[in-house]
PDB file of C-alpha atoms in Angstrom:
ATOM      1  CA  MET C   1      96.631 152.292  23.808  1.00  0.00           C
ATOM      2  CA  ASP C   2      94.535 152.257  26.964  1.00  0.00           C
ATOM      3  CA  VAL C   3      95.272 148.950  28.662  1.00  0.00           C
ATOM      4  CA  ARG C   4      92.811 149.600  31.513  1.00  0.00           C
ATOM      5  CA  ALA C   5      89.939 149.856  29.045  1.00  0.00           C
ATOM      6  CA  LYS C   6      90.882 146.544  27.434  1.00  0.00           C
ATOM      7  CA  HIS C   7      91.543 144.497  30.649  1.00  0.00           C
ATOM      8  CA  PRO C   8      89.497 145.966  33.517  1.00  0.00           C
ATOM      9  CA  VAL C   9      88.886 142.560  35.187  1.00  0.00           C
ATOM     10  CA  GLY C  10      92.544 141.596  35.117  1.00  0.00           C
ATOM     11  CA  LEU C  11      93.583 144.902  36.659  1.00  0.00           C
ATOM     12  CA  LEU C  12      90.942 144.538  39.408  1.00  0.00           C
ATOM     13  CA  LEU C  13      92.169 141.041  40.292  1.00  0.00           C
ATOM     14  CA  ALA C  14      95.745 142.269  40.377  1.00  0.00           C
ATOM     15  CA  LEU C  15      94.824 145.087  42.741  1.00  0.00           C
ATOM     16  CA  LEU C  16      92.911 142.704  45.028  1.00  0.00           C
ATOM     17  CA  LEU C  17      95.810 140.252  45.059  1.00  0.00           C
ATOM     18  CA  GLY C  18      98.230 143.024  45.981  1.00  0.00           C
ATOM     19  CA  ALA C  19      95.986 144.120  48.831  1.00  0.00           C
ATOM     20  CA  CYS C  20      95.795 140.553  50.141  1.00  0.00           C
ATOM     21  CA  LEU C  21      99.568 140.188  50.042  1.00  0.00           C
ATOM     22  CA  LEU C  22     100.015 143.425  51.976  1.00  0.00           C
ATOM     23  CA  THR C  23      97.264 143.092  54.587  1.00  0.00           C
ATOM     24  CA  GLY C  24      96.102 139.475  54.452  1.00  0.00           C
ATOM     25  CA  CYS C  25      92.633 138.385  53.383  1.00  0.00           C
ATOM     26  CA  GLY C  26      90.368 137.333  56.246  1.00  0.00           C
ATOM     27  CA  GLY C  27      87.376 135.052  55.901  1.00  0.00           C
ATOM     28  CA  GLY C  28      89.246 132.310  54.030  1.00  0.00           C
ATOM     29  CA  PRO C  29      88.766 128.642  54.869  1.00  0.00           C
ATOM     30  CA  HIS C  30      91.579 128.557  57.425  1.00  0.00           C
ATOM     31  CA  ALA C  31      90.304 131.587  59.302  1.00  0.00           C
ATOM     32  CA  GLY C  32      86.775 130.195  59.286  1.00  0.00           C
ATOM     33  CA  ASP C  33      87.970 126.820  60.471  1.00  0.00           C
ATOM     34  CA  GLY C  34      89.899 128.442  63.314  1.00  0.00           C
ATOM     35  CA  HIS C  35      86.832 130.363  64.446  1.00  0.00           C
ATOM     36  CA  ALA C  36      84.685 127.221  64.303  1.00  0.00           C
ATOM     37  CA  ARG C  37      87.241 125.253  66.330  1.00  0.00           C
ATOM     38  CA  SER C  38      87.395 127.998  68.947  1.00  0.00           C
ATOM     39  CA  LEU C  39      83.603 128.005  69.228  1.00  0.00           C
ATOM     40  CA  GLN C  40      83.514 124.216  69.567  1.00  0.00           C
ATOM     41  CA  GLN C  41      86.147 124.268  72.294  1.00  0.00           C
ATOM     42  CA  ARG C  42      84.153 126.845  74.255  1.00  0.00           C
ATOM     43  CA  GLN C  43      81.015 124.715  73.899  1.00  0.00           C
ATOM     44  CA  GLN C  44      82.860 121.593  75.056  1.00  0.00           C
ATOM     45  CA  GLU C  45      84.385 123.314  78.067  1.00  0.00           C
ATOM     46  CA  GLY C  46      81.036 124.905  78.866  1.00  0.00           C
ATOM     47  CA  ARG C  47      79.357 121.497  78.917  1.00  0.00           C
ATOM     48  CA  ALA C  48      82.122 120.151  81.186  1.00  0.00           C
ATOM     49  CA  ARG C  49      81.531 122.991  83.645  1.00  0.00           C
ATOM     50  CA  GLN C  50      77.785 122.326  83.570  1.00  0.00           C
ATOM     51  CA  VAL C  51      78.458 118.711  84.551  1.00  0.00           C
ATOM     52  CA  ALA C  52      80.790 119.799  87.369  1.00  0.00           C
ATOM     53  CA  ASP C  53      78.175 122.254  88.672  1.00  0.00           C
ATOM     54  CA  ALA C  54      75.398 119.632  88.526  1.00  0.00           C
ATOM     55  CA  TRP C  55      77.383 117.122  90.587  1.00  0.00           C
ATOM     56  CA  ARG C  56      78.628 119.657  93.152  1.00  0.00           C
ATOM     57  CA  GLY C  57      76.844 118.994  96.456  1.00  0.00           C
ATOM     58  CA  SER C  58      74.281 116.694  94.802  1.00  0.00           C
ATOM     59  CA  ALA C  59      72.654 113.585  96.243  1.00  0.00           C
ATOM     60  CA  SER C  60      74.428 111.639  93.480  1.00  0.00           C
ATOM     61  CA  ALA C  61      77.805 112.878  94.691  1.00  0.00           C
ATOM     62  CA  ALA C  62      76.925 111.917  98.264  1.00  0.00           C
ATOM     63  CA  ALA C  63      75.934 108.401  97.167  1.00  0.00           C
ATOM     64  CA  TRP C  64      79.155 108.064  95.162  1.00  0.00           C
ATOM     65  CA  SER C  65      81.275 109.088  98.160  1.00  0.00           C
ATOM     66  CA  GLU C  66      79.725 106.313 100.246  1.00  0.00           C
ATOM     67  CA  GLY C  67      79.914 103.502  97.668  1.00  0.00           C
ATOM     68  CA  TYR C  68      82.472 100.911  96.579  1.00  0.00           C
ATOM     69  CA  TYR C  69      83.727 101.576  93.035  1.00  0.00           C
ATOM     70  CA  PRO C  70      86.900  99.728  91.955  1.00  0.00           C
ATOM     71  CA  MET C  71      89.359 101.715  89.829  1.00  0.00           C
ATOM     72  CA  ALA C  72      91.843  98.928  89.078  1.00  0.00           C
ATOM     73  CA  ASP C  73      91.911  95.429  87.633  1.00  0.00           C
ATOM     74  CA  ALA C  74      89.835  92.911  89.578  1.00  0.00           C
ATOM     75  CA  VAL C  75      92.171  90.061  88.539  1.00  0.00           C
ATOM     76  CA  ARG C  76      95.788  89.932  89.777  1.00  0.00           C
ATOM     77  CA  ILE C  77      98.275  87.501  88.290  1.00  0.00           C
ATOM     78  CA  PRO C  78     100.718  85.652  90.588  1.00  0.00           C
ATOM     79  CA  ARG C  79     103.156  88.064  92.249  1.00  0.00           C
ATOM     80  CA  SER C  80     106.165  86.385  90.686  1.00  0.00           C
ATOM     81  CA  GLY C  81     104.814  87.045  87.202  1.00  0.00           C
ATOM     82  CA  TRP C  82     104.430  84.444  84.484  1.00  0.00           C
ATOM     83  CA  ARG C  83     107.077  81.727  84.144  1.00  0.00           C
ATOM     84  CA  GLY C  84     107.271  82.125  80.400  1.00  0.00           C
ATOM     85  CA  LYS C  85     105.615  83.231  77.185  1.00  0.00           C
ATOM     86  CA  ALA C  86     103.358  80.177  77.025  1.00  0.00           C
ATOM     87  CA  ASP C  87     101.704  80.943  80.386  1.00  0.00           C
ATOM     88  CA  GLU C  88     101.363  84.614  79.485  1.00  0.00           C
ATOM     89  CA  GLN C  89      99.695  83.631  76.226  1.00  0.00           C
ATOM     90  CA  ALA C  90      97.347  81.242  78.027  1.00  0.00           C
ATOM     91  CA  TYR C  91      96.261  84.031  80.376  1.00  0.00           C
ATOM     92  CA  GLU C  92      95.726  86.540  77.555  1.00  0.00           C
ATOM     93  CA  ARG C  93      93.608  83.977  75.676  1.00  0.00           C
ATOM     94  CA  GLU C  94      91.773  83.058  78.911  1.00  0.00           C
ATOM     95  CA  ASN C  95      92.720  79.403  78.465  1.00  0.00           C
ATOM     96  CA  PHE C  96      92.477  77.542  81.782  1.00  0.00           C
ATOM     97  CA  ALA C  97      92.059  73.935  82.889  1.00  0.00           C
ATOM     98  CA  LEU C  98      90.168  73.198  86.126  1.00  0.00           C
ATOM     99  CA  ARG C  99      91.609  70.359  88.224  1.00  0.00           C
ATOM    100  CA  THR C 100      89.678  70.975  91.441  1.00  0.00           C
ATOM    101  CA  ASP C 101      86.121  71.402  92.678  1.00  0.00           C
ATOM    102  CA  LEU C 102      84.824  74.961  92.962  1.00  0.00           C
ATOM    103  CA  PRO C 103      82.778  75.836  96.083  1.00  0.00           C
ATOM    104  CA  THR C 104      79.074  75.829  95.239  1.00  0.00           C
ATOM    105  CA  ALA C 105      77.688  77.439  98.386  1.00  0.00           C
ATOM    106  CA  SER C 106      76.681  81.101  98.279  1.00  0.00           C
ATOM    107  CA  ALA C 107      79.547  83.356  99.276  1.00  0.00           C
ATOM    108  CA  GLY C 108      77.157  85.706 101.093  1.00  0.00           C
ATOM    109  CA  HIS C 109      78.496  89.137 102.020  1.00  0.00           C
ATOM    110  CA  GLY C 110      81.957  90.434 102.859  1.00  0.00           C
ATOM    111  CA  LYS C 111      83.442  93.630 104.214  1.00  0.00           C
ATOM    112  CA  VAL C 112      85.283  96.298 102.220  1.00  0.00           C
ATOM    113  CA  VAL C 113      87.770  98.077 104.521  1.00  0.00           C
ATOM    114  CA  TRP C 114      89.361 101.337 103.394  1.00  0.00           C
ATOM    115  CA  LYS C 115      92.903 102.225 104.405  1.00  0.00           C
ATOM    116  CA  SER C 116      91.757 105.779 105.150  1.00  0.00           C
ATOM    117  CA  GLY C 117      88.956 104.507 107.391  1.00  0.00           C
ATOM    118  CA  GLY C 118      85.407 103.279 106.865  1.00  0.00           C
ATOM    119  CA  THR C 119      83.884  99.931 105.975  1.00  0.00           C
ATOM    120  CA  LEU C 120      81.054  98.699 103.769  1.00  0.00           C
ATOM    121  CA  SER C 121      79.311  95.329 103.518  1.00  0.00           C
ATOM    122  CA  ARG C 122      78.966  94.086  99.921  1.00  0.00           C
ATOM    123  CA  PRO C 123      77.568  90.885  98.355  1.00  0.00           C
ATOM    124  CA  LEU C 124      80.226  88.540  96.984  1.00  0.00           C
ATOM    125  CA  TRP C 125      80.597  86.735  93.696  1.00  0.00           C
ATOM    126  CA  GLY C 126      80.529  82.969  93.978  1.00  0.00           C
ATOM    127  CA  ALA C 127      83.663  80.989  93.126  1.00  0.00           C
ATOM    128  CA  ARG C 128      82.259  79.674  89.845  1.00  0.00           C
ATOM    129  CA  LYS C 129      81.209  83.104  88.585  1.00  0.00           C
ATOM    130  CA  ALA C 130      84.594  84.511  89.590  1.00  0.00           C
ATOM    131  CA  TYR C 131      86.387  81.707  87.735  1.00  0.00           C
ATOM    132  CA  ARG C 132      84.297  82.171  84.598  1.00  0.00           C
ATOM    133  CA  SER C 133      85.116  85.885  84.537  1.00  0.00           C
ATOM    134  CA  PHE C 134      88.720  85.179  83.502  1.00  0.00           C
ATOM    135  CA  ALA C 135      88.619  81.560  82.236  1.00  0.00           C
ATOM    136  CA  ARG C 136      86.462  81.960  79.134  1.00  0.00           C
ATOM    137  CA  GLY C 137      88.890  80.795  76.471  1.00  0.00           C
ATOM    138  CA  ASP C 138      88.549  77.607  74.448  1.00  0.00           C
ATOM    139  CA  SER C 139      91.280  77.970  71.851  1.00  0.00           C
ATOM    140  CA  GLU C 140      94.158  75.713  70.925  1.00  0.00           C
ATOM    141  CA  GLY C 141      97.442  76.212  72.704  1.00  0.00           C
ATOM    142  CA  PRO C 142      98.832  76.334  76.248  1.00  0.00           C
ATOM    143  CA  ARG C 143      96.631  76.397  79.338  1.00  0.00           C
ATOM    144  CA  LEU C 144      97.017  77.387  82.970  1.00  0.00           C
ATOM    145  CA  THR C 145      95.859  74.718  85.421  1.00  0.00           C
ATOM    146  CA  VAL C 146      93.856  75.633  88.540  1.00  0.00           C
ATOM    147  CA  THR C 147      94.477  73.127  91.331  1.00  0.00           C
ATOM    148  CA  GLY C 148      92.753  74.843  94.262  1.00  0.00           C
ATOM    149  CA  VAL C 149      90.609  77.792  95.343  1.00  0.00           C
ATOM    150  CA  ARG C 150      89.794  79.498  98.629  1.00  0.00           C
ATOM    151  CA  LEU C 151      88.246  82.768  99.805  1.00  0.00           C
ATOM    152  CA  GLY C 152      90.803  85.247 101.096  1.00  0.00           C
ATOM    153  CA  GLU C 153      91.644  88.939 100.764  1.00  0.00           C
ATOM    154  CA  THR C 154      93.446  91.351  98.470  1.00  0.00           C
ATOM    155  CA  THR C 155      93.793  95.116  98.082  1.00  0.00           C
ATOM    156  CA  ILE C 156      92.421  97.263  95.265  1.00  0.00           C
ATOM    157  CA  THR C 157      92.326 100.942  94.346  1.00  0.00           C
ATOM    158  CA  THR C 158      88.820 102.393  94.564  1.00  0.00           C
ATOM    159  CA  SER C 159      87.207 105.789  94.145  1.00  0.00           C
ATOM    160  CA  ARG C 160      87.784 106.274  97.884  1.00  0.00           C
ATOM    161  CA  GLY C 161      91.393 105.122  97.912  1.00  0.00           C
ATOM    162  CA  THR C 162      92.975 101.752  98.659  1.00  0.00           C
ATOM    163  CA  ALA C 163      90.750  99.104 100.251  1.00  0.00           C
ATOM    164  CA  THR C 164      91.136  95.556 101.493  1.00  0.00           C
ATOM    165  CA  VAL C 165      88.426  93.384  99.956  1.00  0.00           C
ATOM    166  CA  PRO C 166      87.389  89.707  99.882  1.00  0.00           C
ATOM    167  CA  ALA C 167      88.879  87.826  96.943  1.00  0.00           C
ATOM    168  CA  TRP C 168      88.940  84.325  95.513  1.00  0.00           C
ATOM    169  CA  LEU C 169      92.492  82.974  95.490  1.00  0.00           C
ATOM    170  CA  PHE C 170      93.098  80.434  92.703  1.00  0.00           C
ATOM    171  CA  THR C 171      96.125  78.165  93.067  1.00  0.00           C
ATOM    172  CA  LEU C 172      97.896  77.590  89.754  1.00  0.00           C
ATOM    173  CA  GLU C 173     100.044  74.579  88.989  1.00  0.00           C
ATOM    174  CA  GLY C 174     103.717  75.565  89.159  1.00  0.00           C
ATOM    175  CA  TYR C 175     103.184  78.813  91.095  1.00  0.00           C
ATOM    176  CA  ASP C 176     103.820  79.656  94.760  1.00  0.00           C
ATOM    177  CA  THR C 177     101.374  82.569  94.860  1.00  0.00           C
ATOM    178  CA  PRO C 178      97.767  82.484  93.631  1.00  0.00           C
ATOM    179  CA  LEU C 179      95.882  84.305  90.939  1.00  0.00           C
ATOM    180  CA  GLU C 180      93.551  86.694  92.791  1.00  0.00           C
ATOM    181  CA  ARG C 181      90.050  87.656  91.720  1.00  0.00           C
ATOM    182  CA  VAL C 182      88.198  90.370  93.691  1.00  0.00           C
ATOM    183  CA  ALA C 183      84.900  88.944  94.977  1.00  0.00           C
ATOM    184  CA  ALA C 184      83.142  92.068  96.282  1.00  0.00           C
ATOM    185  CA  VAL C 185      80.384  93.321  93.970  1.00  0.00           C
ATOM    186  CA  PRO C 186      80.654  97.064  93.142  1.00  0.00           C
ATOM    187  CA  SER C 187      77.949  99.411  94.385  1.00  0.00           C
ATOM    188  CA  GLN C 188      75.191 100.488  92.030  1.00  0.00           C
ATOM    189  CA  LEU C 189      76.015 103.668  90.130  1.00  0.00           C
ATOM    190  CA  PRO C 190      73.915 106.627  91.363  1.00  0.00           C
ATOM    191  CA  ALA C 191      71.624 108.321  88.867  1.00  0.00           C
ATOM    192  CA  PRO C 192      73.453 111.327  87.374  1.00  0.00           C
ATOM    193  CA  PRO C 193      72.111 114.795  88.249  1.00  0.00           C
ATOM    194  CA  ILE C 194      72.384 115.903  84.593  1.00  0.00           C
ATOM    195  CA  THR C 195      71.215 114.336  81.340  1.00  0.00           C
ATOM    196  CA  GLN C 196      73.491 113.148  78.557  1.00  0.00           C
ATOM    197  CA  ALA C 197      74.527 115.741  75.973  1.00  0.00           C
ATOM    198  CA  GLY C 198      72.260 115.760  72.938  1.00  0.00           C
ATOM    199  CA  PRO C 199      73.565 115.151  69.390  1.00  0.00           C
ATOM    200  CA  GLY C 200      75.358 118.243  68.107  1.00  0.00           C
ATOM    201  CA  SER C 201      74.631 120.227  71.282  1.00  0.00           C
ATOM    202  CA  ALA C 202      78.147 120.360  72.725  1.00  0.00           C
ATOM    203  CA  GLY C 203      80.491 121.260  69.889  1.00  0.00           C
ATOM    204  CA  GLY C 204      81.503 117.814  68.686  1.00  0.00           C
ATOM    205  CA  LEU C 205      81.879 116.309  72.159  1.00  0.00           C
ATOM    206  CA  GLU C 206      82.577 112.557  72.190  1.00  0.00           C
ATOM    207  CA  ARG C 207      81.862 109.839  74.755  1.00  0.00           C
ATOM    208  CA  LEU C 208      84.858 108.356  76.585  1.00  0.00           C
ATOM    209  CA  ALA C 209      85.210 104.583  76.392  1.00  0.00           C
ATOM    210  CA  ARG C 210      86.746 103.989  79.824  1.00  0.00           C
ATOM    211  CA  LEU C 211      89.465 104.777  82.322  1.00  0.00           C
ATOM    212  CA  ALA C 212      92.574 102.693  81.676  1.00  0.00           C
ATOM    213  CA  GLY C 213      94.818 103.734  84.555  1.00  0.00           C
ATOM    214  CA  ILE C 214      95.809 106.295  87.189  1.00  0.00           C
ATOM    215  CA  ALA C 215      99.451 107.166  87.887  1.00  0.00           C
ATOM    216  CA  GLY C 216     100.782 106.492  91.361  1.00  0.00           C
ATOM    217  CA  ASP C 217     100.896 110.199  92.195  1.00  0.00           C
ATOM    218  CA  GLY C 218      97.364 110.712  90.884  1.00  0.00           C
ATOM    219  CA  ARG C 219      98.428 113.584  88.648  1.00  0.00           C
ATOM    220  CA  SER C 220      98.050 111.804  85.310  1.00  0.00           C
ATOM    221  CA  LEU C 221      95.337 109.571  83.892  1.00  0.00           C
ATOM    222  CA  THR C 222      95.126 107.258  80.914  1.00  0.00           C
ATOM    223  CA  VAL C 223      91.746 106.969  79.227  1.00  0.00           C
ATOM    224  CA  ARG C 224      90.514 105.117  76.164  1.00  0.00           C
ATOM    225  CA  ALA C 225      88.839 107.382  73.619  1.00  0.00           C
ATOM    226  CA  THR C 226      87.294 106.639  70.235  1.00  0.00           C
ATOM    227  CA  HIS C 227      87.794 108.273  66.840  1.00  0.00           C
ATOM    228  CA  GLY C 228      87.367 107.544  63.131  1.00  0.00           C
ATOM    229  CA  ALA C 229      89.693 106.464  60.336  1.00  0.00           C
ATOM    230  CA  CYS C 230      89.847 109.908  58.693  1.00  0.00           C
ATOM    231  CA  ASP C 231      91.041 112.190  61.488  1.00  0.00           C
ATOM    232  CA  ASP C 232      94.132 112.958  63.577  1.00  0.00           C
ATOM    233  CA  GLY C 233      92.906 111.110  66.658  1.00  0.00           C
ATOM    234  CA  PRO C 234      91.164 111.890  69.958  1.00  0.00           C
ATOM    235  CA  VAL C 235      91.886 114.854  72.228  1.00  0.00           C
ATOM    236  CA  VAL C 236      90.932 114.780  75.919  1.00  0.00           C
ATOM    237  CA  LYS C 237      90.987 117.803  78.231  1.00  0.00           C
ATOM    238  CA  ALA C 238      89.921 118.358  81.829  1.00  0.00           C
ATOM    239  CA  VAL C 239      87.987 120.855  83.909  1.00  0.00           C
ATOM    240  CA  GLU C 240      89.052 120.554  87.546  1.00  0.00           C
ATOM    241  CA  THR C 241      87.146 121.627  90.659  1.00  0.00           C
ATOM    242  CA  ASP C 242      87.618 120.816  94.333  1.00  0.00           C
ATOM    243  CA  GLU C 243      85.053 118.011  94.076  1.00  0.00           C
ATOM    244  CA  SER C 244      85.430 116.650  90.543  1.00  0.00           C
ATOM    245  CA  VAL C 245      87.521 116.255  87.414  1.00  0.00           C
ATOM    246  CA  VAL C 246      85.388 116.419  84.264  1.00  0.00           C
ATOM    247  CA  LEU C 247      87.002 115.031  81.115  1.00  0.00           C
ATOM    248  CA  TYR C 248      85.789 116.215  77.722  1.00  0.00           C
ATOM    249  CA  ALA C 249      86.814 114.363  74.584  1.00  0.00           C
ATOM    250  CA  SER C 250      86.758 115.402  70.938  1.00  0.00           C
ATOM    251  CA  VAL C 251      88.372 114.418  67.642  1.00  0.00           C
ATOM    252  CA  ALA C 252      91.097 116.496  65.977  1.00  0.00           C
ATOM    253  CA  GLY C 253      91.614 117.038  62.256  1.00  0.00           C
ATOM    254  CA  ALA C 254      88.439 115.377  60.998  1.00  0.00           C
ATOM    255  CA  ARG C 255      88.518 115.328  57.181  1.00  0.00           C
ATOM    256  CA  SER C 256      85.515 115.395  54.872  1.00  0.00           C
ATOM    257  CA  GLY C 257      85.019 113.063  51.949  1.00  0.00           C
ATOM    258  CA  PRO C 258      84.764 109.274  51.579  1.00  0.00           C
ATOM    259  CA  CYS C 259      85.938 107.385  54.669  1.00  0.00           C
ATOM    260  CA  THR C 260      85.524 103.933  56.173  1.00  0.00           C
ATOM    261  CA  ALA C 261      83.062 103.564  59.025  1.00  0.00           C
ATOM    262  CA  ALA C 262      85.692 102.005  61.313  1.00  0.00           C
ATOM    263  CA  LEU C 263      85.544 103.094  64.961  1.00  0.00           C
ATOM    264  CA  LEU C 264      89.025 103.107  66.471  1.00  0.00           C
ATOM    265  CA  GLU C 265      90.023 103.250  70.128  1.00  0.00           C
ATOM    266  CA  GLU C 266      93.187 104.879  71.421  1.00  0.00           C
ATOM    267  CA  SER C 267      94.876 105.507  74.773  1.00  0.00           C
ATOM    268  CA  VAL C 268      95.165 109.197  75.670  1.00  0.00           C
ATOM    269  CA  GLY C 269      97.105 110.672  78.582  1.00  0.00           C
ATOM    270  CA  VAL C 270      95.604 113.512  80.625  1.00  0.00           C
ATOM    271  CA  GLU C 271      97.728 115.625  82.987  1.00  0.00           C
ATOM    272  CA  LEU C 272      96.005 117.177  86.011  1.00  0.00           C
ATOM    273  CA  ARG C 273      96.954 120.302  87.946  1.00  0.00           C
ATOM    274  CA  GLU C 274      96.323 118.501  91.249  1.00  0.00           C
ATOM    275  CA  PRO C 275      96.196 114.775  92.161  1.00  0.00           C
ATOM    276  CA  LEU C 276      92.845 113.124  91.501  1.00  0.00           C
ATOM    277  CA  ALA C 277      92.690 111.958  95.142  1.00  0.00           C
ATOM    278  CA  GLY C 278      89.060 111.637  96.263  1.00  0.00           C
ATOM    279  CA  ARG C 279      87.575 113.739  93.460  1.00  0.00           C
ATOM    280  CA  ILE C 280      85.022 112.063  91.232  1.00  0.00           C
ATOM    281  CA  LEU C 281      86.099 111.533  87.606  1.00  0.00           C
ATOM    282  CA  LEU C 282      83.269 112.426  85.201  1.00  0.00           C
ATOM    283  CA  ASP C 283      82.603 112.229  81.459  1.00  0.00           C
ATOM    284  CA  ALA C 284      81.271 115.529  80.075  1.00  0.00           C
ATOM    285  CA  PHE C 285      79.292 113.774  77.331  1.00  0.00           C
ATOM    286  CA  THR C 286      77.350 111.307  79.488  1.00  0.00           C
ATOM    287  CA  GLY C 287      77.374 113.299  82.732  1.00  0.00           C
ATOM    288  CA  ARG C 288      78.336 110.060  84.484  1.00  0.00           C
ATOM    289  CA  PRO C 289      81.490 108.767  86.193  1.00  0.00           C
ATOM    290  CA  VAL C 290      84.079 107.456  83.721  1.00  0.00           C
ATOM    291  CA  PRO C 291      83.884 103.636  83.992  1.00  0.00           C
ATOM    292  CA  TYR C 292      86.916 101.475  84.683  1.00  0.00           C
ATOM    293  CA  GLY C 293      87.354  98.321  82.613  1.00  0.00           C
ATOM    294  CA  GLU C 294      85.523  96.950  79.609  1.00  0.00           C
ATOM    295  CA  SER C 295      81.835  96.112  79.982  1.00  0.00           C
ATOM    296  CA  ASP C 296      82.483  92.466  79.019  1.00  0.00           C
ATOM    297  CA  GLY C 297      85.917  92.196  80.634  1.00  0.00           C
ATOM    298  CA  PRO C 298      86.940  90.544  83.908  1.00  0.00           C
ATOM    299  CA  SER C 299      87.305  93.834  85.753  1.00  0.00           C
ATOM    300  CA  PRO C 300      84.121  95.333  87.185  1.00  0.00           C
ATOM    301  CA  SER C 301      82.431  98.118  85.302  1.00  0.00           C
ATOM    302  CA  TRP C 302      79.658  99.842  87.202  1.00  0.00           C
ATOM    303  CA  THR C 303      77.842 101.580  84.339  1.00  0.00           C
TER     304      THR C 303
END
């Protein structure tokens, strides 16, 4: 009996399977996915380098180097910390009681003085606007009581290093040191020298939400990045030059099929080869500096 004549298809499949086991079959879904990911990564890095090149020596970079851009929280709690959980909860919920009169006169202008040298005159927030930036709560529960306010000074980290800036100092009942709120208004963000990346033009590049913190040595950053409910989370990498650090964000392990439309936000750490120092921190997607703070939060965002 001639088995080959009766089962030619089965024998062909068996031979193909044996060849795959011996040599491996390319072109499968995993190999294709790997090639696609590699292509996307090259596109993302390429866009980041384009942004770095556009900012290098530009008028936008010059304007940035001369401006005042805070890179830390504009509100500082009393130096002793909160007395207990109730006061901490009141602050988080922005629940305050005002037991004093706030100055109504215009605060005018004040001077930003950098530790490394250089000064800049900036308009100041009024006391009422400063108070309303952190005292917006109206919920049940404990409250912090403001018993006095005066214009003083504090220090803050900026894009040009540490600076001494005018600040409103709010006296709180039961505390020896005040709650500080930076009064100096940030400089206007310069127009970027490159347009935002178009949809699908940069290999799945995502916009960064904001900068959340810079380590004391300047070698690591924490940023907030967004992702969906059906993936493995955000990935953030950096392209470093002498003048800038360009961050490019993407999403790992995105899965097809039904998924909720939820947009999630997550903290991601980024390690740098060299300290950030005076280099400008840029978002590859927007082509703009990565903002610090939430747009509706008490800390200044200059986007």
